[in-house]
């Protein structure tokens, strides 16, 4: 049977409708110029706040990078880690594994949010603020530039009981930690590159004290390093705020010294040291220790990928008025 020419276009359209894949309204479509029209001062406001805060408190960069990681690895990059506990809910940030997340990291996000609400109220999500601020701070301390695509919505849930098993712990094996990375789409090489974030920041003594004292003390720590750490942490059971730099050589500079330190027995956490001991991760440690450019390139790509983990679209999230509260306060 021959189709009438006048009917053919309608039949073709109907056919295309049937075979075209359905697109969910909740899918986040990220792009770097997301706020170009709706909040044209977004980049400037974030940049100015980042410069001011990092100048006041030099540990902000490391803290914010860590906060971003902890956010993305549980429920995706949706700012759920920023939510404060209330009478209805114990939030992620109050789980034991997150109790050492630094206040300066939360503060920089809140500062930026306050400024943006004055400039373009109700437009920019807290998840995007955290992602953009992290990139700005990493580059400020010497790290590589990477693209940050925007358009995330803020999550509608933050549960403390979900943290354990989704955030790596310093006494876990390479296999177990890689399992968490793999679940979020990262290869072993990307895991090692992202571990290089420990080239800045610090860890509290309770996170590595079992390597220093008693019958289970780690004999593979550089002896002089171990002696210095024992002296530093001798009162850590009384004062749990005592901490040591993750990178004892260049603690405030984002470089490849972390990997060089691992080869010298200067890895602070047990999970750091295992990267040089494990046959599957050692080649990447060796590469990054000798080739900073390779480390920076891999880290930048992995961070771009990190920013897309589990992002929420319009149907799955909101733009919070305050970063530490859901818009529905009863949630």
Coordinates of C-alpha atoms in Angstrom, one line a residue:
X1 CA 0.0 0.0 0.0
X2 CA 1.3 3.4 -0.9
X3 CA 1.1 6.2 1.7
X4 CA -0.4 9.5 1.0
X5 CA 2.2 12.2 0.9
X6 CA 0.2 14.3 3.3
X7 CA 0.1 11.6 5.9
X8 CA 3.7 10.4 5.7
X9 CA 5.2 13.2 8.0
X10 CA 2.7 12.4 10.8
X11 CA 3.4 8.7 10.6
X12 CA 7.1 9.3 10.7
X13 CA 6.8 11.6 13.7
X14 CA 4.6 9.0 15.5
X15 CA 7.3 6.3 14.7
X16 CA 10.1 8.5 16.1
X17 CA 8.1 9.1 19.2
X18 CA 7.7 5.4 19.8
X19 CA 11.4 4.5 19.3
X20 CA 13.1 7.6 20.8
X21 CA 14.5 6.9 24.3
X22 CA 12.7 8.6 27.2
X23 CA 14.6 11.4 28.8
X24 CA 14.0 11.9 32.6
X25 CA 13.4 15.4 33.8
X26 CA 15.6 14.5 36.7
X27 CA 18.8 14.1 34.7
X28 CA 21.3 16.8 35.4
X29 CA 22.8 18.3 32.3
X30 CA 26.0 19.9 33.4
X31 CA 27.9 22.6 31.6
X32 CA 30.6 25.1 32.5
X33 CA 28.5 28.2 31.5
X34 CA 25.4 27.1 33.4
X35 CA 25.1 30.4 35.4
X36 CA 26.2 32.7 32.6
X37 CA 22.8 34.3 32.3
X38 CA 21.1 33.6 35.6
X39 CA 24.0 34.6 37.8
X40 CA 26.7 36.4 35.7
X41 CA 28.8 37.2 38.8
X42 CA 29.1 33.6 39.9
X43 CA 32.7 33.1 39.0
X44 CA 33.9 36.4 40.4
X45 CA 32.0 35.9 43.7
X46 CA 33.5 32.4 44.2
X47 CA 37.0 33.5 43.2
X48 CA 37.0 36.5 45.6
X49 CA 35.7 34.5 48.5
X50 CA 38.3 31.7 47.9
X51 CA 41.2 34.1 47.7
X52 CA 40.1 35.9 50.9
X53 CA 39.5 32.7 52.9
X54 CA 42.7 30.9 51.8
X55 CA 44.7 34.0 52.7
X56 CA 43.2 34.0 56.2
X57 CA 43.4 30.3 56.8
X58 CA 45.9 28.3 54.6
X59 CA 44.5 24.9 55.5
X60 CA 41.2 25.8 53.8
X61 CA 42.2 24.3 50.5
X62 CA 42.9 20.8 51.9
X63 CA 39.8 20.9 54.0
X64 CA 37.5 21.8 51.2
X65 CA 39.0 19.2 48.9
X66 CA 38.4 16.6 51.6
X67 CA 34.9 17.8 52.1
X68 CA 34.2 17.6 48.4
X69 CA 35.4 14.0 48.3
X70 CA 33.3 13.0 51.3
X71 CA 30.3 14.6 49.7
X72 CA 30.6 12.9 46.3
X73 CA 31.3 9.4 47.6
X74 CA 28.0 9.2 49.5
X75 CA 24.8 9.9 47.5
X76 CA 26.8 11.8 44.9
X77 CA 28.0 15.4 44.6
X78 CA 24.8 16.9 46.1
X79 CA 26.0 18.9 49.2
X80 CA 24.4 16.4 51.5
X81 CA 27.5 16.5 53.7
X82 CA 26.8 20.2 54.5
X83 CA 23.4 19.5 56.2
X84 CA 23.3 20.1 59.9
X85 CA 21.7 17.6 62.3
X86 CA 18.3 18.5 63.7
X87 CA 15.8 16.9 66.0
X88 CA 14.4 14.8 63.1
X89 CA 17.6 13.6 61.6
X90 CA 21.3 12.8 62.4
X91 CA 23.1 14.1 59.3
X92 CA 26.2 12.8 57.5
X93 CA 28.6 15.4 58.9
X94 CA 27.9 14.1 62.5
X95 CA 29.0 10.5 61.8
X96 CA 32.3 9.6 63.5
X97 CA 34.1 9.3 60.2
X98 CA 33.2 12.9 59.4
X99 CA 33.8 14.5 62.7
X100 CA 37.2 15.7 61.7
X101 CA 36.0 17.5 58.6
X102 CA 37.3 21.1 59.1
X103 CA 35.1 24.0 59.9
X104 CA 36.9 26.2 57.5
X105 CA 35.7 24.1 54.6
X106 CA 32.1 24.5 55.7
X107 CA 32.7 28.2 56.3
X108 CA 33.9 29.0 52.8
X109 CA 30.8 27.4 51.2
X110 CA 28.6 29.4 53.6
X111 CA 30.4 32.6 52.8
X112 CA 30.0 32.1 49.1
X113 CA 26.3 31.1 49.4
X114 CA 25.6 34.3 51.4
X115 CA 27.2 36.5 48.8
X116 CA 25.4 34.7 45.9
X117 CA 22.0 34.9 47.6
X118 CA 22.5 38.7 47.6
X119 CA 23.5 38.7 44.0
X120 CA 21.2 36.1 42.5
X121 CA 18.9 34.6 45.1
X122 CA 17.7 31.1 44.8
X123 CA 19.8 30.3 41.7
X124 CA 23.1 28.6 42.6
X125 CA 23.1 25.3 44.4
X126 CA 25.4 24.5 47.3
X127 CA 26.7 21.5 45.4
X128 CA 27.9 23.7 42.7
X129 CA 29.5 26.1 45.2
X130 CA 31.4 23.3 46.8
X131 CA 32.7 22.0 43.4
X132 CA 33.7 25.4 42.1
X133 CA 35.4 26.4 45.4
X134 CA 37.3 23.2 45.5
X135 CA 38.8 23.8 42.1
X136 CA 39.7 27.4 42.9
X137 CA 41.4 26.4 46.2
X138 CA 43.4 23.5 44.6
X139 CA 44.8 25.8 41.9
X140 CA 45.6 28.5 44.5
X141 CA 48.0 26.1 46.3
X142 CA 49.7 25.0 43.1
X143 CA 47.5 22.2 41.9
X144 CA 46.3 21.6 38.3
X145 CA 43.4 23.5 36.7
X146 CA 40.4 21.3 35.8
X147 CA 37.0 22.1 34.3
X148 CA 34.0 22.2 36.7
X149 CA 30.7 21.6 35.0
X150 CA 27.7 23.1 36.8
X151 CA 24.0 22.5 37.1
X152 CA 23.9 20.2 40.1
X153 CA 20.9 20.3 42.5
X154 CA 21.2 19.9 46.2
X155 CA 20.2 16.5 47.6
X156 CA 17.2 15.9 49.7
X157 CA 18.7 13.4 52.2
X158 CA 21.6 13.3 54.6
X159 CA 21.9 10.2 56.8
X160 CA 24.8 9.6 59.2
X161 CA 24.3 5.9 59.2
X162 CA 25.1 5.7 55.5
X163 CA 28.6 7.1 55.8
X164 CA 30.4 4.0 57.0
X165 CA 31.2 1.7 54.1
X166 CA 31.1 4.6 51.6
X167 CA 34.1 6.6 52.9
X168 CA 37.5 5.0 53.0
X169 CA 39.2 4.5 56.4
X170 CA 43.0 4.8 57.0
X171 CA 43.3 1.2 58.2
X172 CA 41.6 -0.4 55.2
X173 CA 43.3 -2.5 52.5
X174 CA 43.9 -1.4 49.0
X175 CA 41.4 -3.9 47.8
X176 CA 38.7 -2.5 50.1
X177 CA 39.4 1.1 49.3
X178 CA 39.5 0.4 45.6
X179 CA 36.1 -1.3 46.0
X180 CA 34.6 2.1 47.0
X181 CA 36.3 3.9 44.2
X182 CA 35.2 1.2 41.7
X183 CA 31.6 1.5 42.8
X184 CA 31.8 5.2 41.9
X185 CA 33.3 4.5 38.5
X186 CA 37.0 5.0 39.2
X187 CA 39.9 2.8 38.0
X188 CA 42.9 1.8 40.2
X189 CA 45.0 4.4 38.5
X190 CA 42.5 7.1 39.2
X191 CA 42.3 6.0 42.8
X192 CA 46.1 6.5 43.2
X193 CA 45.9 9.9 41.5
X194 CA 43.2 11.1 43.8
X195 CA 45.1 9.8 46.8
X196 CA 47.7 12.4 45.8
X197 CA 45.3 15.0 47.4
X198 CA 47.2 14.0 50.6
X199 CA 50.0 16.2 49.3
X200 CA 48.2 19.0 51.3
X201 CA 46.3 18.9 54.6
X202 CA 46.7 17.0 57.8
X203 CA 45.4 14.0 59.7
X204 CA 44.7 13.7 63.4
X205 CA 46.9 11.4 65.5
X206 CA 44.0 9.0 66.2
X207 CA 44.0 8.1 62.5
X208 CA 47.6 6.8 62.5
X209 CA 48.6 6.3 66.2
X210 CA 48.3 2.5 65.9
X211 CA 51.3 2.6 63.5
X212 CA 53.4 4.3 66.3
X213 CA 52.9 2.6 69.6
X214 CA 52.8 -0.9 71.1
X215 CA 53.5 -4.3 69.6
X216 CA 51.7 -3.5 66.3
X217 CA 53.9 -0.4 65.6
X218 CA 54.9 -0.3 61.9
X219 CA 58.6 -1.0 61.4
X220 CA 58.5 0.4 57.9
X221 CA 57.9 4.0 58.9
X222 CA 61.1 6.1 58.5
X223 CA 62.7 5.9 62.0
X224 CA 63.2 9.7 62.4
X225 CA 59.7 10.4 61.2
X226 CA 58.3 7.8 63.6
X227 CA 60.2 9.4 66.5
X228 CA 58.9 12.9 65.7
X229 CA 55.3 11.6 65.3
X230 CA 55.5 9.8 68.7
X231 CA 56.6 13.0 70.4
X232 CA 53.9 15.0 68.6
X233 CA 51.1 12.6 69.4
X234 CA 52.1 11.6 72.9
X235 CA 49.0 13.3 74.4
X236 CA 46.6 12.5 71.6
X237 CA 44.3 10.4 73.8
X238 CA 43.7 13.5 76.0
X239 CA 43.7 16.1 73.1
X240 CA 42.1 14.6 70.0
X241 CA 42.8 17.8 68.0
X242 CA 46.5 17.0 67.7
X243 CA 47.4 16.5 64.0
X244 CA 50.3 16.0 61.6
X245 CA 50.8 17.2 58.1
X246 CA 50.0 14.5 55.5
X247 CA 53.1 15.7 53.5
X248 CA 55.8 16.5 56.0
X249 CA 58.1 18.0 53.3
X250 CA 55.9 20.6 51.4
X251 CA 52.6 20.6 53.4
X252 CA 51.1 23.7 51.9
X253 CA 52.0 23.1 48.3
X254 CA 50.1 20.9 45.9
X255 CA 52.8 18.9 44.2
X256 CA 54.0 15.3 43.8
X257 CA 56.0 15.2 47.0
X258 CA 53.4 12.9 48.6
X259 CA 54.4 10.1 46.2
X260 CA 58.1 10.8 46.8
X261 CA 57.5 10.6 50.5
X262 CA 55.8 7.2 50.1
X263 CA 59.1 5.8 48.7
X264 CA 61.0 7.1 51.7
X265 CA 58.8 5.6 54.4
X266 CA 57.2 9.0 55.0
X267 CA 53.6 8.0 54.3
X268 CA 51.5 9.1 57.3
X269 CA 48.4 6.9 57.1
X270 CA 48.6 3.1 56.8
X271 CA 46.5 3.3 53.7
X272 CA 49.0 5.7 52.2
X273 CA 51.9 3.4 52.9
X274 CA 50.1 0.4 51.3
X275 CA 50.1 2.2 48.0
X276 CA 53.8 1.7 47.7
X277 CA 53.6 -1.9 49.1
X278 CA 50.9 -3.2 46.8
X279 CA 52.1 -4.6 43.5
X280 CA 49.1 -3.2 41.6
X281 CA 49.4 0.4 42.9
X282 CA 53.2 0.7 43.2
X283 CA 53.7 1.4 39.5
X284 CA 51.5 4.4 39.6
X285 CA 53.2 5.7 42.8
X286 CA 56.6 5.3 41.0
X287 CA 55.2 7.1 37.9
X288 CA 53.8 10.1 39.9
X289 CA 56.9 10.4 42.1
X290 CA 59.1 10.9 39.0
X291 CA 56.7 12.7 36.7
X292 CA 54.6 15.5 38.3
X293 CA 53.1 16.4 34.9
X294 CA 51.6 12.9 34.7
X295 CA 50.2 13.2 38.2
X296 CA 48.6 16.6 37.5
X297 CA 47.0 15.4 34.3
X298 CA 45.6 12.3 35.9
X299 CA 44.4 14.1 39.0
X300 CA 42.7 16.8 36.9
X301 CA 40.9 14.2 34.8
X302 CA 39.8 12.3 37.9
X303 CA 38.6 15.4 39.6
X304 CA 36.4 16.3 36.5
X305 CA 35.0 12.8 36.8
X306 CA 34.5 13.1 40.5
X307 CA 32.3 16.1 40.0
X308 CA 29.8 14.1 38.0
X309 CA 29.3 11.3 40.5
X310 CA 25.7 10.9 41.4
X311 CA 24.6 14.4 40.5
X312 CA 21.0 15.4 41.0
X313 CA 18.8 17.0 38.4
X314 CA 15.7 19.2 38.7
X315 CA 13.4 16.3 39.7
X316 CA 15.8 14.9 42.3
X317 CA 16.9 17.9 44.2
X318 CA 16.6 21.6 45.1
X319 CA 18.5 24.8 45.3
X320 CA 18.8 25.3 49.1
X321 CA 18.3 28.7 50.6
X322 CA 20.9 27.8 53.2
X323 CA 23.5 25.1 52.7
X324 CA 23.2 23.6 56.1
X325 CA 19.4 23.1 55.9
X326 CA 16.9 21.6 53.5
X327 CA 14.3 24.0 52.3
X328 CA 11.7 21.7 54.0
X329 CA 13.0 21.9 57.6
X330 CA 11.1 18.8 58.6
X331 CA 13.3 16.6 56.4

